[in-house]
PDB file of C-alpha atoms and ligand atoms in Angstrom:
ATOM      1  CA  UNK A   1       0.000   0.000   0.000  1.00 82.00           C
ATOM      2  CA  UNK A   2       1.301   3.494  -0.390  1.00 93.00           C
ATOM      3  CA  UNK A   3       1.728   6.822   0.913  1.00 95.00           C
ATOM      4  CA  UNK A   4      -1.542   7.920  -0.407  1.00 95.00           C
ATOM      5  CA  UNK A   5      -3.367   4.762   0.865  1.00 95.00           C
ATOM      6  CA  UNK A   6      -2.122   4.707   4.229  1.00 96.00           C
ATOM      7  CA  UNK A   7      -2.717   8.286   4.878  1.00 97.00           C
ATOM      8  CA  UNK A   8      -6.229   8.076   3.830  1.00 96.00           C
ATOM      9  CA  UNK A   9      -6.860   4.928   5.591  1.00 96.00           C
ATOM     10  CA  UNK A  10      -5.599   7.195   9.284  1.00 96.00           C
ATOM     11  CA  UNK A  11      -8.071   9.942   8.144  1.00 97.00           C
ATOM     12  CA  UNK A  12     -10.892   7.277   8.435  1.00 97.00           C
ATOM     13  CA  UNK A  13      -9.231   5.094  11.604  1.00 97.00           C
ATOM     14  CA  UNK A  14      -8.774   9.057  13.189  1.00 97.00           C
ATOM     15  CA  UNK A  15     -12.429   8.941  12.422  1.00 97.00           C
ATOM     16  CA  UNK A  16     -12.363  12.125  10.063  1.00 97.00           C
ATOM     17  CA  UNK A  17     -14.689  11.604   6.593  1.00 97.00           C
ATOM     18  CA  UNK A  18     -12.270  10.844   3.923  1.00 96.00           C
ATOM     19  CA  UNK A  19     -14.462  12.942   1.677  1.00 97.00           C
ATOM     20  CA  UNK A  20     -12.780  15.652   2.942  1.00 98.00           C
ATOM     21  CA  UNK A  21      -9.854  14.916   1.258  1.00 97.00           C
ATOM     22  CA  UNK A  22      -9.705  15.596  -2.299  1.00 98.00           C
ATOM     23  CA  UNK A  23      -8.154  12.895  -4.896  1.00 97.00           C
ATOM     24  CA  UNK A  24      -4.963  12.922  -4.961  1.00 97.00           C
ATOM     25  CA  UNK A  25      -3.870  14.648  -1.677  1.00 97.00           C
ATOM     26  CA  UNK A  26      -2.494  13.514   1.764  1.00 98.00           C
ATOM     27  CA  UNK A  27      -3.528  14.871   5.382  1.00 98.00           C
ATOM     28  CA  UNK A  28      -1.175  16.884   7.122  1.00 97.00           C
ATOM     29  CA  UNK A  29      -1.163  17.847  10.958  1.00 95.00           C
ATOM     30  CA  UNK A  30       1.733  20.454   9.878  1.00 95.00           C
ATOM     31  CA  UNK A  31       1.172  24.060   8.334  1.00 94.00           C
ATOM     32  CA  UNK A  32       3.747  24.227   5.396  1.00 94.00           C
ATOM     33  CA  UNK A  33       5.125  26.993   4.196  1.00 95.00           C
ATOM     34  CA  UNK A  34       4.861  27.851   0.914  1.00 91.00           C
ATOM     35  CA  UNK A  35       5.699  30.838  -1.464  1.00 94.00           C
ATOM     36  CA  UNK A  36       7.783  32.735  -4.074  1.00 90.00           C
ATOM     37  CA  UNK A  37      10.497  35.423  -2.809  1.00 91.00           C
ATOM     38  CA  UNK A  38      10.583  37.006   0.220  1.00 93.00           C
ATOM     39  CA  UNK A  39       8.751  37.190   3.667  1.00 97.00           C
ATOM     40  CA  UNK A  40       7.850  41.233   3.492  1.00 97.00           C
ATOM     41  CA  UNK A  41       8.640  42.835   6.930  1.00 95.00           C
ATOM     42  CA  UNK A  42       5.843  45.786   7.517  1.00 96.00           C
ATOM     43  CA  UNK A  43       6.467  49.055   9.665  1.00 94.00           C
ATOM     44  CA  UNK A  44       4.017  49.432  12.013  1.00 92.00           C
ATOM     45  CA  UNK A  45       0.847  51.287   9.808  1.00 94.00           C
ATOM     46  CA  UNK A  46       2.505  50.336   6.703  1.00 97.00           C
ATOM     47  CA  UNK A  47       0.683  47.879   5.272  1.00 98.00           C
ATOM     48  CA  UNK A  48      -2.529  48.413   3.606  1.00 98.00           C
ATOM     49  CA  UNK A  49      -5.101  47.218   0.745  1.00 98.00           C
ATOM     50  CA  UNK A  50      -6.818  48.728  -2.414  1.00 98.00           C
ATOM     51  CA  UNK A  51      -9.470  47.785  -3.568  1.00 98.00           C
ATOM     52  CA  UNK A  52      -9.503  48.943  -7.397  1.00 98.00           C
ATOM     53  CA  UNK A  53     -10.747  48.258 -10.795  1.00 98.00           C
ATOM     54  CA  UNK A  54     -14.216  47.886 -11.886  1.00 98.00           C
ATOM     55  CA  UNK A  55     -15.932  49.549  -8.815  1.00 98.00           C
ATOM     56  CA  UNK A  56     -17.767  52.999  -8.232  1.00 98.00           C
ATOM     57  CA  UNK A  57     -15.693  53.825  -4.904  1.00 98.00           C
ATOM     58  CA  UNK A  58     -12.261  52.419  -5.097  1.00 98.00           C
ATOM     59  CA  UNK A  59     -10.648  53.056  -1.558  1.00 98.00           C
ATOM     60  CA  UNK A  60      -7.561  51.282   0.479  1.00 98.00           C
ATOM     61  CA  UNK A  61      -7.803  51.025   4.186  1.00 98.00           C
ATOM     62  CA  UNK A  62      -5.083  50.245   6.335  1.00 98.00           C
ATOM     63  CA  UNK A  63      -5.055  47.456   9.469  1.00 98.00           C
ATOM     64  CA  UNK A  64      -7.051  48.759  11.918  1.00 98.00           C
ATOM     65  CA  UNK A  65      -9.426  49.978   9.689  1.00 98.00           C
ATOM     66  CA  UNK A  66      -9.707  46.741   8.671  1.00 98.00           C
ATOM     67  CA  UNK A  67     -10.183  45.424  11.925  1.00 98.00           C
ATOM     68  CA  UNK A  68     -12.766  47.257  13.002  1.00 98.00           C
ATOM     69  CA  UNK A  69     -15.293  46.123  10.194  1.00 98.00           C
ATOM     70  CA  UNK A  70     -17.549  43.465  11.162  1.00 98.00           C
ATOM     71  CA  UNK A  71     -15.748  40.267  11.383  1.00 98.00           C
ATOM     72  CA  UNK A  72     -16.322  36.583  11.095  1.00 98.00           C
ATOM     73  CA  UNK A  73     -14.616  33.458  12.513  1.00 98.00           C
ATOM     74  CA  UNK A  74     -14.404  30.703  10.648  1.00 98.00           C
ATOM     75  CA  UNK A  75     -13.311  27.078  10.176  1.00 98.00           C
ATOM     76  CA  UNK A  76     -12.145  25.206   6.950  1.00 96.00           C
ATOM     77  CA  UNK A  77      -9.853  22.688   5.358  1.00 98.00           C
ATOM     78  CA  UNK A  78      -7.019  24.009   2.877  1.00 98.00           C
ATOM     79  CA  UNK A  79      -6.119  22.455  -0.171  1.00 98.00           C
ATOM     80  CA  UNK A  80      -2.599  22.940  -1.249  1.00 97.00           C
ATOM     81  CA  UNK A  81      -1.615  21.895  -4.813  1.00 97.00           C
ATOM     82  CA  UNK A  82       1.424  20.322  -3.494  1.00 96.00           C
ATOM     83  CA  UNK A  83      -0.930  17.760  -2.558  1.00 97.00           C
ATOM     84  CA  UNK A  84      -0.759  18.674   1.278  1.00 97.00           C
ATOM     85  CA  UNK A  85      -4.220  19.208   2.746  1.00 98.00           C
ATOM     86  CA  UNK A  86      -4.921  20.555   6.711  1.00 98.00           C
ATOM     87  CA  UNK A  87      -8.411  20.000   8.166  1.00 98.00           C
ATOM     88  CA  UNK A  88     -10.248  22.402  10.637  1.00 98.00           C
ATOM     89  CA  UNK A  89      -7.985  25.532  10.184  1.00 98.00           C
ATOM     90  CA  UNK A  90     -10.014  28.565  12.075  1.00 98.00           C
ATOM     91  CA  UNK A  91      -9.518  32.166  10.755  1.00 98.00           C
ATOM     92  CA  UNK A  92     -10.907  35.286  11.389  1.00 98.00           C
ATOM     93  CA  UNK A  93     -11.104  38.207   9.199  1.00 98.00           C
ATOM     94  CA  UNK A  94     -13.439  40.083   6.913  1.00 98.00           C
ATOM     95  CA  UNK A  95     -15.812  38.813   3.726  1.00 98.00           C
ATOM     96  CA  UNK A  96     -14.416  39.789   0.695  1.00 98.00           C
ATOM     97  CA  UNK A  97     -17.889  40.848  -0.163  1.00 98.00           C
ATOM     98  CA  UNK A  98     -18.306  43.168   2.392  1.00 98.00           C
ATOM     99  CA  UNK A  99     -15.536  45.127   1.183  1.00 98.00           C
ATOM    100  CA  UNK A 100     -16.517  44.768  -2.777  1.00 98.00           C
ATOM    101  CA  UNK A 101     -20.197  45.870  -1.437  1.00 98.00           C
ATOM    102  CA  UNK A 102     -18.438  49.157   0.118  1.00 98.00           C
ATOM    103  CA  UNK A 103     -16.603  49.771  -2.762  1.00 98.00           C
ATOM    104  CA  UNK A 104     -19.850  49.376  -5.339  1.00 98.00           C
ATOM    105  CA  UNK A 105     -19.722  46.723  -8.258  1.00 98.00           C
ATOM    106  CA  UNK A 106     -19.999  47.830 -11.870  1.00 98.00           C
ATOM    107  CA  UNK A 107     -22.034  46.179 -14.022  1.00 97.00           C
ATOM    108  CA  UNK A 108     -19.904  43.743 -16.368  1.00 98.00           C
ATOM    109  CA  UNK A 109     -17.424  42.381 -12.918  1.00 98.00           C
ATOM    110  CA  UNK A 110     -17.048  38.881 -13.642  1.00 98.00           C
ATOM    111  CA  UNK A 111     -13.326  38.348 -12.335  1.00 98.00           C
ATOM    112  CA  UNK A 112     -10.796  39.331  -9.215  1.00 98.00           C
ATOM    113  CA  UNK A 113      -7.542  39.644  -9.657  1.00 98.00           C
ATOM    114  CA  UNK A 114      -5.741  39.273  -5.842  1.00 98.00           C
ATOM    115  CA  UNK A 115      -2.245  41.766  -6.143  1.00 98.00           C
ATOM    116  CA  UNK A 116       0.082  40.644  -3.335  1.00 98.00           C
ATOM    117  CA  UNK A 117       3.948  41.645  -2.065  1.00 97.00           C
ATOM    118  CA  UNK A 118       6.263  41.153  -4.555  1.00 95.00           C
ATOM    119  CA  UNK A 119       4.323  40.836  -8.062  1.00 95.00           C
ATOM    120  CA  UNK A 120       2.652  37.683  -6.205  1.00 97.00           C
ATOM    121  CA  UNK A 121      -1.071  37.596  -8.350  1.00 98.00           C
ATOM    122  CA  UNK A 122      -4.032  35.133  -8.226  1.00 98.00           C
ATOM    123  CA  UNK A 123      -7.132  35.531 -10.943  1.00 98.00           C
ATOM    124  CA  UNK A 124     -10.451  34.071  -9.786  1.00 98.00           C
ATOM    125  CA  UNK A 125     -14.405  34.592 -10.538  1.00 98.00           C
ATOM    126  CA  UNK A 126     -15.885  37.120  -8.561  1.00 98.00           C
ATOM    127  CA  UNK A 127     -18.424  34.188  -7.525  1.00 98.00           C
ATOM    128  CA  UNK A 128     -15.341  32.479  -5.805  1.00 98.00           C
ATOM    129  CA  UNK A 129     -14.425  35.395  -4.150  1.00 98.00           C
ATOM    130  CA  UNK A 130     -17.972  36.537  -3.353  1.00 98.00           C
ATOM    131  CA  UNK A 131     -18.801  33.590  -1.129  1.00 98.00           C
ATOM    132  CA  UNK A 132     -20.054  33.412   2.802  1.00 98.00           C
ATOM    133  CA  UNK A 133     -15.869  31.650   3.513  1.00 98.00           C
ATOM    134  CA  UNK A 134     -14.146  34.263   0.965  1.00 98.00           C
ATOM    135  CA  UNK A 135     -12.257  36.285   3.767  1.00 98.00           C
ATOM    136  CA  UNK A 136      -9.400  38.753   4.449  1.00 98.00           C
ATOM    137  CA  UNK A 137      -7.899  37.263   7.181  1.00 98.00           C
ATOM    138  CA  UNK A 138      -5.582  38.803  10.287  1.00 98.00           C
ATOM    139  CA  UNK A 139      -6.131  35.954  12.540  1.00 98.00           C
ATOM    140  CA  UNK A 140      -5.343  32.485  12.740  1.00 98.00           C
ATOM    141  CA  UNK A 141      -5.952  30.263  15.459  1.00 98.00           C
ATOM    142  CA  UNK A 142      -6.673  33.064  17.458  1.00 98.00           C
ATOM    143  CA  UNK A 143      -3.216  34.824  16.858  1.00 98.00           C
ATOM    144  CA  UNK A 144      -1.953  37.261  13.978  1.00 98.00           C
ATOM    145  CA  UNK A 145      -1.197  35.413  10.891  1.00 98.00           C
ATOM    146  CA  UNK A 146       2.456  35.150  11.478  1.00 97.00           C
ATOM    147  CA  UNK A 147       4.487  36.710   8.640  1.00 97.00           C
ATOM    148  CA  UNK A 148       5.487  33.267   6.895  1.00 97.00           C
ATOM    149  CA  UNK A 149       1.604  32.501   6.960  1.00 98.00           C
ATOM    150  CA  UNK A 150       0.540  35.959   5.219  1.00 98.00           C
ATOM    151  CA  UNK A 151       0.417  37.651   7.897  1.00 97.00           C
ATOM    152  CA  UNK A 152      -0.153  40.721   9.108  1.00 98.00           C
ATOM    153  CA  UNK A 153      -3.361  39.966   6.469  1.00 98.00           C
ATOM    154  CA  UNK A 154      -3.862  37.180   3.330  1.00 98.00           C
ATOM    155  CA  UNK A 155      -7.019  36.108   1.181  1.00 98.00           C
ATOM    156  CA  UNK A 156      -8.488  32.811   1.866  1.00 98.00           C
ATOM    157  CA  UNK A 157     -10.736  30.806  -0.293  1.00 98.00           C
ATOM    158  CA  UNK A 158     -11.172  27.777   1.170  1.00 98.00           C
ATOM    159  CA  UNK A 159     -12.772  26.080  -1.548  1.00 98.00           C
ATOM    160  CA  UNK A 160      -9.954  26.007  -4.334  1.00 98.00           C
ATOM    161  CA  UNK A 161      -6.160  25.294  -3.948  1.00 98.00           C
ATOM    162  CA  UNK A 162      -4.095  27.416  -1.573  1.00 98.00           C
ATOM    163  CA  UNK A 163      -2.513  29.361  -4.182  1.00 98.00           C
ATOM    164  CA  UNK A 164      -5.404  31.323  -4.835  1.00 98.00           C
ATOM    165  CA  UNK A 165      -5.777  32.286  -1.262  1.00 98.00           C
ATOM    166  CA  UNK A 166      -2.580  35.260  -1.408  1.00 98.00           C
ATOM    167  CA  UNK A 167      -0.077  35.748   1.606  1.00 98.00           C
ATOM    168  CA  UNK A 168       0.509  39.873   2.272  1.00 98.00           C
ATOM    169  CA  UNK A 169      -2.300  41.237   0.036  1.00 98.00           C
ATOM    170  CA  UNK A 170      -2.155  44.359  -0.898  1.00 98.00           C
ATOM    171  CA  UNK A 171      -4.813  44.737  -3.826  1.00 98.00           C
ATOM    172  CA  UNK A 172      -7.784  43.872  -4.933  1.00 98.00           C
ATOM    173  CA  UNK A 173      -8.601  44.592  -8.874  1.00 98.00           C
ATOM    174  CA  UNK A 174     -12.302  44.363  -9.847  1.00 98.00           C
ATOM    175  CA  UNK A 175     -12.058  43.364 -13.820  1.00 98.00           C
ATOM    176  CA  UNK A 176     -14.591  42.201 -16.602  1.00 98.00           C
ATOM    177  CA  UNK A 177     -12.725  39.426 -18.006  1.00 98.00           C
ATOM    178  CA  UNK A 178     -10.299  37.158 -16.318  1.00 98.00           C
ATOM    179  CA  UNK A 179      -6.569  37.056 -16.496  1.00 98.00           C
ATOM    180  CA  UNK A 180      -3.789  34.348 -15.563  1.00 98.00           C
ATOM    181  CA  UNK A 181      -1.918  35.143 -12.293  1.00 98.00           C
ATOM    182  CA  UNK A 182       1.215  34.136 -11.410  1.00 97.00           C
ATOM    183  CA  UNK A 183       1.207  30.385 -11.370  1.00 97.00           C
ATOM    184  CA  UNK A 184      -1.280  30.258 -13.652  1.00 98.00           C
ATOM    185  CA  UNK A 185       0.814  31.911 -16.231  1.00 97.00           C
ATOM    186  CA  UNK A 186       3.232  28.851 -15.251  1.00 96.00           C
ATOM    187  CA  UNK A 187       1.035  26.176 -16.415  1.00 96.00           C
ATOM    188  CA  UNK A 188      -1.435  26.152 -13.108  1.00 97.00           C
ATOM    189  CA  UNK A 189      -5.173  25.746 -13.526  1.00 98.00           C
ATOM    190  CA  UNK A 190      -7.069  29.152 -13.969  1.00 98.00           C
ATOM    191  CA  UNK A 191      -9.837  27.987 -11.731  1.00 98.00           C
ATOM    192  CA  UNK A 192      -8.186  25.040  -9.651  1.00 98.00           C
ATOM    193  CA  UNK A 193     -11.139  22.771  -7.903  1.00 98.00           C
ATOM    194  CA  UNK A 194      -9.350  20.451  -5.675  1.00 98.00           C
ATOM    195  CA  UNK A 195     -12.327  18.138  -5.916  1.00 98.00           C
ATOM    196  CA  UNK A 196     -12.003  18.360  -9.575  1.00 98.00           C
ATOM    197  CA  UNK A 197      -7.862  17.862  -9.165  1.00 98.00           C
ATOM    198  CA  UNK A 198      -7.670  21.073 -11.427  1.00 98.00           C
ATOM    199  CA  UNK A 199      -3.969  21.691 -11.041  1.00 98.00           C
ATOM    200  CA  UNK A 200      -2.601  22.285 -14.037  1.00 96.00           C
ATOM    201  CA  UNK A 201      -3.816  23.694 -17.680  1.00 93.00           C
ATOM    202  CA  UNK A 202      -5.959  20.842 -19.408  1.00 90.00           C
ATOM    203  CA  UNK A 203      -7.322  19.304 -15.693  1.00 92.00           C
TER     204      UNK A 203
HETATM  205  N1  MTE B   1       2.014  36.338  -1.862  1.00 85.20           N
HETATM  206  C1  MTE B   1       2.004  35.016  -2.023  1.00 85.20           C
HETATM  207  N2  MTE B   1       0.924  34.330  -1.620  1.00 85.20           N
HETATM  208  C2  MTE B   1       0.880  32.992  -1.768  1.00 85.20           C
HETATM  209  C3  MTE B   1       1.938  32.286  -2.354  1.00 85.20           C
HETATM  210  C4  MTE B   1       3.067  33.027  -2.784  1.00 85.20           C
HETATM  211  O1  MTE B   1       4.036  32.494  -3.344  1.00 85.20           O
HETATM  212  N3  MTE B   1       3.057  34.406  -2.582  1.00 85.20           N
HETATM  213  N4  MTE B   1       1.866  30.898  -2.466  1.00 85.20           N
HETATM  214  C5  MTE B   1       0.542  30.294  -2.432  1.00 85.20           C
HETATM  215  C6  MTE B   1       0.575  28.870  -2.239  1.00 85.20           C
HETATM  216  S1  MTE B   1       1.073  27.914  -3.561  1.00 85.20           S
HETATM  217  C7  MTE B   1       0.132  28.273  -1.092  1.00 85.20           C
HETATM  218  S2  MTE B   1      -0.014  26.587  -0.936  1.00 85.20           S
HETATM  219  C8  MTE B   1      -0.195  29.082   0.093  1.00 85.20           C
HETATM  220  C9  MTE B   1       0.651  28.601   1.244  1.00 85.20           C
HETATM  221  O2  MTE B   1       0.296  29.265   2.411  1.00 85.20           O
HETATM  222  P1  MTE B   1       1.070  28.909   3.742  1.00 85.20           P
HETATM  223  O3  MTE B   1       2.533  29.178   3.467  1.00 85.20           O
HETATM  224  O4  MTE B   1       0.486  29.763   4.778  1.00 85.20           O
HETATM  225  O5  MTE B   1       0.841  27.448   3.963  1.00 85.20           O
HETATM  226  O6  MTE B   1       0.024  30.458  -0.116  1.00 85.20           O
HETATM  227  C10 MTE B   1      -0.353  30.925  -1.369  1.00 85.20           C
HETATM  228  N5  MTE B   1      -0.245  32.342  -1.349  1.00 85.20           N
HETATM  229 MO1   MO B   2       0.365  25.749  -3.014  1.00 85.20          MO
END
């Protein structure tokens, strides 16, 4: 039996439901780390977001403006395309929708594009970033994100691979038509379902 077997077979004896797991991916107790470049170190009041493009009332706010927006706390198992997956992961930040609602939708949005440190993109439907789990997050487990996790602030979307969730956001751009990010320019999946084991172009 191998790797893959045997991992799935603890997820059921650890009574977990193995449909949590997506084909092709292992359960991991760790938190990898994963990313391109740098871990960008923020001043105090340095960091902050935009949120541009397609909208009536573009505006950035900084962190504890951000903070002090209605908040939800949430739990959720990440998907990394790596093939590493983490069950029950608790976050707590603001919908994404909350802050595209502030900023007023045009008619015609159809796609997000996340901007993060470094060059770092991620494209994505505005339905996938519009959902009731689509947050801007600050907290994990309670804490601040810790800087090799995102932190002081990253995207999650639960519901597709980890890549599309970006560490040290700094933009979002409202468009009408969608447009590779980083690793999708580099042969990832545009939309990337990791019950659909959409990693690559052609999944
Ligand atoms: N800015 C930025 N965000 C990023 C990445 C990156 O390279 N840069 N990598 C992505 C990938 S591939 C994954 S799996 C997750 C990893 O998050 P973690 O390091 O907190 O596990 O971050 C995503 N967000
Ligand atoms: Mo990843």
């Amino acid at each position: 039996m191998g790797f893959f077997d045997r991992n799935r077979n603890e997820v059921i004896a650890r009574g977990l439901d193995p449909a949590r797991l997506p084909p092709g991916q292992y359960l991991t107790d760790r938190f990898p780390v994963l990313h391109v470049g740098d871990v960008p170190e923020y001043a105090p009041g340095e960091w902050d977001l935009t949120i541009t493009g397609l909208v009536d009332r573009p505006f950035t706010l900084g962190l504890d403006e951000l903070q002090a927006l209605p908040s939800v706390t949430l739990t959720f198992d990440i998907h990394c395309v790596t093939k590493w997956s983490k069950f029950d992961t608790t976050w707590k930040g603001v919908r994404v929708r909350d802050l595209l609602d502030q900023a007023g939708l045009q008619p015609g949005a159809s796609h997000v594009i996340e901007h993060a440190e470094y060059g770092y993109t991620t494209n994505l439907p505005l339905a996938d970033i519009t959902t009731d789990e689509a947050i801007i997050a600050y907290e994990f487990e309670g804490e601040p994100i810790e800087p090799i996790h995102g932190g002081p602030v990253r995207v999650v979307v639960p519901h597709l691979y980890f890549w599309k969730s970006a560490k040290w956001v700094r933009a979002l751009e409202v468009r009408d038509s969608d447009r590779a990010g980083f690793w999708e320019r580099n042969g990832y999946h545009m939309y990337g379902d990791p019950f659909r084991e959409q990693r690559h172009w052609g999944d």
